[in-house]
Amino acid sequence: MPQIAENLAHVRARISRAETRFGRPPGSVELLAVTKTRRVEELRSAIEAGARRFGESYAQEALEKIEQLAPLEPEWHFIGPIQSNKTKSIAAHFDWVHSVDRFKVAQRLSEQRPAHLPPLNICLQVNTSGEATKAGVAPDALTELAAAADDLPRLALRGLMTIPAPNRDFDRQRLPFRRLREALERLRAHGLALDTLSMGMTADLEAAIAEGATMVRVGTGIFGPRPSPKG
Ligand SMILES: *Cc1c(COP(=O)(O)O)cnc(C)c1O
């Protein structure tokens, strides 16, 4: 699928141009290829074109891909809403979880992380837009959740993630990303060793990089429009 390789090159070029433009060191922004609703063949094409980190939003859908692609050893990131009854399979099959937004889920992931695997990398999802419908911990509850999650033995708390409401205006796109960066800086000032800001998607990755993103999550920019209404 030459289109995927071409799109991937285009997204990489966008990332490196944004790094240059906003004074970020070259290579400081990692690309997570978001593959919810995509077929295994599409993921294979992306791997051939050099992708090695994949983001999935539905545990059930991901498991089959994880199994089929195991010989190629990609890194798997869970980025979707977490139902309590799915934590066990997420803890067993993923390397990262970006969407932890309550203590109960963090606790279950820690308890269910298999002993033979390294601690599960997690980000706390923060609601930076203040909309009642959006997932994520409220900013004023973040410090307490971060401290509690950081104490769990089988998790490695790495940073923060956000999914802002879509906005076409560049300066407005930057605002929630700036809030997330400032939240990360506050947690660091409390003594937490955090290195990850998971923010920015196809439509707003430049704004996220301008505000310090270390990982952008890109789906349609690599694989084209999503066929399913789920995403
Ligand atoms: C689907 C999804 C993305 C990718 O969105 P695109 O607009 O396709 O780049 C990123 N992050 C999360 C959490 C998603 O669910």
Tab-separated table of C-alpha atoms and ligand atoms in Angstrom:
chain	number	residue	atom	x	y	z
A	1	MET	CA	0.000	0.000	0.000
A	2	PRO	CA	2.188	2.833	-1.296
A	3	GLN	CA	-0.337	5.440	-0.134
A	4	ILE	CA	0.347	4.618	3.506
A	5	ALA	CA	4.109	4.978	3.034
A	6	GLU	CA	3.587	8.287	1.260
A	7	ASN	CA	1.218	9.598	3.955
A	8	LEU	CA	3.605	8.504	6.674
A	9	ALA	CA	6.448	10.408	5.005
A	10	HIS	CA	4.213	13.459	4.780
A	11	VAL	CA	3.285	13.286	8.492
A	12	ARG	CA	6.951	12.837	9.443
A	13	ALA	CA	7.805	15.918	7.388
A	14	ARG	CA	5.060	17.905	9.174
A	15	ILE	CA	6.501	16.835	12.533
A	16	SER	CA	10.059	17.763	11.676
A	17	ARG	CA	9.034	21.119	10.173
A	18	ALA	CA	7.123	21.898	13.370
A	19	GLU	CA	10.111	20.875	15.497
A	20	THR	CA	12.282	23.319	13.564
A	21	ARG	CA	9.722	26.113	13.559
A	22	PHE	CA	9.056	25.949	17.294
A	23	GLY	CA	12.604	25.400	18.488
A	24	ARG	CA	12.157	21.777	19.467
A	25	PRO	CA	15.190	19.467	19.145
A	26	PRO	CA	15.047	17.288	15.998
A	27	GLY	CA	13.555	13.896	16.852
A	28	SER	CA	12.048	15.070	20.145
A	29	VAL	CA	8.476	14.327	19.004
A	30	GLU	CA	7.513	10.677	18.615
A	31	LEU	CA	4.799	9.513	16.248
A	32	LEU	CA	2.062	7.162	17.428
A	33	ALA	CA	0.175	5.695	14.460
A	34	VAL	CA	-3.487	5.413	15.480
A	35	THR	CA	-4.944	2.225	14.016
A	36	LYS	CA	-8.455	1.834	15.440
A	37	THR	CA	-10.738	0.417	12.709
A	38	ARG	CA	-7.714	-0.345	10.452
A	39	ARG	CA	-7.001	-3.789	9.087
A	40	VAL	CA	-3.888	-5.823	9.896
A	41	GLU	CA	-2.658	-5.381	6.303
A	42	GLU	CA	-2.708	-1.609	6.756
A	43	LEU	CA	-0.646	-1.938	9.924
A	44	ARG	CA	1.810	-4.187	8.101
A	45	SER	CA	2.274	-1.537	5.411
A	46	ALA	CA	2.910	1.074	8.071
A	47	ILE	CA	5.483	-1.191	9.743
A	48	GLU	CA	7.227	-1.703	6.381
A	49	ALA	CA	7.356	2.070	6.055
A	50	GLY	CA	9.031	2.335	9.468
A	51	ALA	CA	6.176	2.801	11.951
A	52	ARG	CA	6.684	0.927	15.197
A	53	ARG	CA	4.216	2.406	17.707
A	54	PHE	CA	0.496	1.822	17.336
A	55	GLY	CA	-2.452	3.317	19.209
A	56	GLU	CA	-5.687	1.352	19.599
A	57	SER	CA	-8.955	2.437	21.220
A	58	TYR	CA	-10.914	-0.796	21.576
A	59	ALA	CA	-9.351	-3.677	23.515
A	60	GLN	CA	-11.296	-6.407	21.751
A	61	GLU	CA	-10.446	-5.114	18.279
A	62	ALA	CA	-6.786	-4.669	19.180
A	63	LEU	CA	-6.133	-8.157	20.519
A	64	GLU	CA	-6.333	-9.852	17.147
A	65	LYS	CA	-3.916	-7.375	15.570
A	66	ILE	CA	-1.545	-7.679	18.536
A	67	GLU	CA	-1.491	-11.438	18.142
A	68	GLN	CA	-1.001	-11.393	14.374
A	69	LEU	CA	1.759	-8.794	14.425
A	70	ALA	CA	3.600	-10.173	17.479
A	71	PRO	CA	6.576	-11.448	15.424
A	72	LEU	CA	7.220	-7.866	14.242
A	73	GLU	CA	7.283	-6.598	17.858
A	74	PRO	CA	5.532	-3.266	17.511
A	75	GLU	CA	4.858	-1.182	20.623
A	76	TRP	CA	1.148	-1.073	21.603
A	77	HIS	CA	-0.510	1.954	23.170
A	78	PHE	CA	-4.073	1.887	24.492
A	79	ILE	CA	-5.691	5.292	23.930
A	80	GLY	CA	-9.452	4.678	24.262
A	81	PRO	CA	-12.000	4.882	27.061
A	82	ILE	CA	-11.341	2.165	29.660
A	83	GLN	CA	-14.120	-0.021	30.978
A	84	SER	CA	-13.239	-1.690	34.276
A	85	ASN	CA	-13.921	-5.142	32.863
A	86	LYS	CA	-11.277	-4.611	30.127
A	87	THR	CA	-8.362	-3.665	32.366
A	88	LYS	CA	-7.083	-7.215	32.592
A	89	SER	CA	-6.527	-7.668	28.873
A	90	ILE	CA	-5.176	-4.128	28.513
A	91	ALA	CA	-2.674	-4.745	31.337
A	92	ALA	CA	-1.555	-7.988	29.713
A	93	HIS	CA	-1.207	-6.888	26.083
A	94	PHE	CA	-0.233	-3.233	25.936
A	95	ASP	CA	3.045	-1.392	26.604
A	96	TRP	CA	1.395	1.958	27.312
A	97	VAL	CA	-2.019	3.262	28.378
A	98	HIS	CA	-2.695	6.964	27.652
A	99	SER	CA	-6.255	7.195	28.911
A	100	VAL	CA	-6.135	6.553	32.664
A	101	ASP	CA	-8.500	9.042	34.295
A	102	ARG	CA	-9.478	7.516	37.630
A	103	PHE	CA	-7.735	5.753	40.469
A	104	LYS	CA	-9.777	2.582	40.303
A	105	VAL	CA	-8.599	1.929	36.752
A	106	ALA	CA	-4.970	2.694	37.645
A	107	GLN	CA	-5.180	0.327	40.600
A	108	ARG	CA	-6.645	-2.494	38.520
A	109	LEU	CA	-4.044	-2.053	35.781
A	110	SER	CA	-1.276	-2.238	38.385
A	111	GLU	CA	-2.732	-5.320	40.080
A	112	GLN	CA	-3.334	-7.063	36.757
A	113	ARG	CA	-0.008	-6.261	35.064
A	114	PRO	CA	1.618	-9.692	34.599
A	115	ALA	CA	4.740	-10.238	36.716
A	116	HIS	CA	6.946	-11.223	33.757
A	117	LEU	CA	6.402	-7.865	32.036
A	118	PRO	CA	8.005	-4.518	32.929
A	119	PRO	CA	5.769	-1.950	34.663
A	120	LEU	CA	3.006	-0.616	32.411
A	121	ASN	CA	3.698	2.927	31.136
A	122	ILE	CA	0.742	5.208	31.746
A	123	CYS	CA	-0.375	8.743	31.045
A	124	LEU	CA	-3.218	10.422	32.879
A	125	GLN	CA	-5.876	11.801	30.558
A	126	VAL	CA	-6.782	15.360	31.522
A	127	ASN	CA	-9.959	17.197	30.577
A	128	THR	CA	-8.490	20.490	29.357
A	129	SER	CA	-11.634	21.732	27.592
A	130	GLY	CA	-14.026	21.645	30.535
A	131	GLU	CA	-16.820	19.941	28.592
A	132	ALA	CA	-18.991	17.643	30.665
A	133	THR	CA	-19.014	14.986	27.933
A	134	LYS	CA	-15.267	14.636	27.478
A	135	ALA	CA	-13.295	11.980	29.312
A	136	GLY	CA	-10.383	12.890	31.501
A	137	VAL	CA	-9.639	13.891	35.065
A	138	ALA	CA	-10.581	17.469	35.983
A	139	PRO	CA	-7.456	19.644	36.289
A	140	ASP	CA	-8.150	20.366	39.966
A	141	ALA	CA	-8.189	16.639	40.783
A	142	LEU	CA	-5.020	15.862	38.825
A	143	THR	CA	-2.381	16.325	41.533
A	144	GLU	CA	-4.062	13.872	43.863
A	145	LEU	CA	-4.603	11.261	41.130
A	146	ALA	CA	-0.995	11.614	39.926
A	147	ALA	CA	0.413	11.132	43.423
A	148	ALA	CA	-1.742	8.039	43.973
A	149	ALA	CA	-0.963	6.530	40.548
A	150	ASP	CA	2.745	7.182	41.007
A	151	ASP	CA	2.692	5.000	44.137
A	152	LEU	CA	1.315	1.936	42.341
A	153	PRO	CA	4.052	-0.688	42.028
A	154	ARG	CA	3.351	-2.109	38.570
A	155	LEU	CA	2.797	1.198	36.778
A	156	ALA	CA	5.304	3.735	35.480
A	157	LEU	CA	3.597	7.117	35.438
A	158	ARG	CA	5.125	8.856	32.397
A	159	GLY	CA	3.004	11.932	31.768
A	160	LEU	CA	-0.265	13.429	30.585
A	161	MET	CA	-2.602	13.116	27.627
A	162	THR	CA	-5.478	15.240	26.352
A	163	ILE	CA	-8.054	15.256	23.529
A	164	PRO	CA	-9.268	18.840	23.135
A	165	ALA	CA	-12.447	19.864	21.359
A	166	PRO	CA	-11.660	20.373	17.647
A	167	ASN	CA	-10.792	23.923	16.639
A	168	ARG	CA	-9.620	25.264	13.289
A	169	ASP	CA	-7.806	28.289	14.653
A	170	PHE	CA	-4.127	27.678	15.381
A	171	ASP	CA	-3.877	29.975	18.407
A	172	ARG	CA	-7.027	28.501	19.917
A	173	GLN	CA	-5.716	24.988	19.258
A	174	ARG	CA	-2.693	25.853	21.367
A	175	LEU	CA	-4.613	26.783	24.532
A	176	PRO	CA	-5.573	23.326	25.865
A	177	PHE	CA	-2.124	22.021	24.939
A	178	ARG	CA	-0.535	24.860	26.883
A	179	ARG	CA	-2.742	23.990	29.874
A	180	LEU	CA	-1.563	20.374	29.688
A	181	ARG	CA	2.092	21.418	29.525
A	182	GLU	CA	1.628	23.702	32.524
A	183	ALA	CA	-0.072	20.881	34.423
A	184	LEU	CA	2.917	18.628	33.664
A	185	GLU	CA	5.308	21.321	34.881
A	186	ARG	CA	3.375	21.632	38.140
A	187	LEU	CA	3.533	17.881	38.736
A	188	ARG	CA	7.270	17.943	38.081
A	189	ALA	CA	7.602	20.731	40.626
A	190	HIS	CA	5.900	18.348	43.088
A	191	GLY	CA	8.747	15.895	42.444
A	192	LEU	CA	7.203	13.528	39.891
A	193	ALA	CA	9.630	12.415	37.152
A	194	LEU	CA	7.463	12.784	34.043
A	195	ASP	CA	8.686	12.926	30.445
A	196	THR	CA	5.617	12.535	28.213
A	197	LEU	CA	3.032	14.911	26.785
A	198	SER	CA	0.707	12.888	24.549
A	199	MET	CA	-1.138	15.541	22.567
A	200	GLY	CA	-1.903	16.505	18.983
A	201	MET	CA	-3.703	14.577	16.245
A	202	THR	CA	-3.895	14.929	12.453
A	203	ALA	CA	-5.641	18.300	12.546
A	204	ASP	CA	-3.664	19.999	15.319
A	205	LEU	CA	-0.259	18.354	15.661
A	206	GLU	CA	1.653	21.577	14.873
A	207	ALA	CA	-0.112	23.417	17.709
A	208	ALA	CA	0.670	20.537	20.068
A	209	ILE	CA	4.342	20.507	19.062
A	210	ALA	CA	4.488	24.264	19.576
A	211	GLU	CA	3.350	23.658	23.164
A	212	GLY	CA	5.731	20.806	23.931
A	213	ALA	CA	4.127	17.551	22.743
A	214	THR	CA	6.508	14.600	22.976
A	215	MET	CA	4.110	12.157	21.291
A	216	VAL	CA	1.527	12.985	18.618
A	217	ARG	CA	-1.256	10.511	17.823
A	218	VAL	CA	-2.065	10.434	14.124
A	219	GLY	CA	-4.717	8.289	12.438
A	220	THR	CA	-6.379	9.779	9.351
A	221	GLY	CA	-3.204	11.592	8.311
A	222	ILE	CA	-1.570	8.190	7.785
A	223	PHE	CA	-4.412	5.841	6.887
A	224	GLY	CA	-6.993	8.144	5.323
A	225	PRO	CA	-10.577	8.807	6.476
A	226	ARG	CA	-11.870	6.243	8.965
A	227	PRO	CA	-14.562	4.002	7.486
A	228	SER	CA	-16.402	3.417	10.758
A	229	PRO	CA	-18.458	5.957	12.724
A	230	LYS	CA	-16.932	4.499	15.907
A	231	GLY	CA	-13.812	6.642	15.606
B	1	LIG	C1	-8.719	8.455	16.782
B	1	LIG	C2	-7.794	9.083	17.758
B	1	LIG	C3	-6.669	9.810	17.338
B	1	LIG	C4	-6.320	10.054	15.888
B	1	LIG	O1	-7.165	11.005	15.330
B	1	LIG	P1	-6.929	11.491	13.813
B	1	LIG	O2	-7.722	12.734	13.730
B	1	LIG	O3	-7.419	10.396	12.942
B	1	LIG	O4	-5.474	11.733	13.636
B	1	LIG	C5	-5.833	10.315	18.314
B	1	LIG	N1	-6.076	10.135	19.626
B	1	LIG	C6	-7.149	9.442	20.063
B	1	LIG	C7	-7.361	9.271	21.520
B	1	LIG	C8	-8.041	8.905	19.141
B	1	LIG	O5	-9.107	8.232	19.594
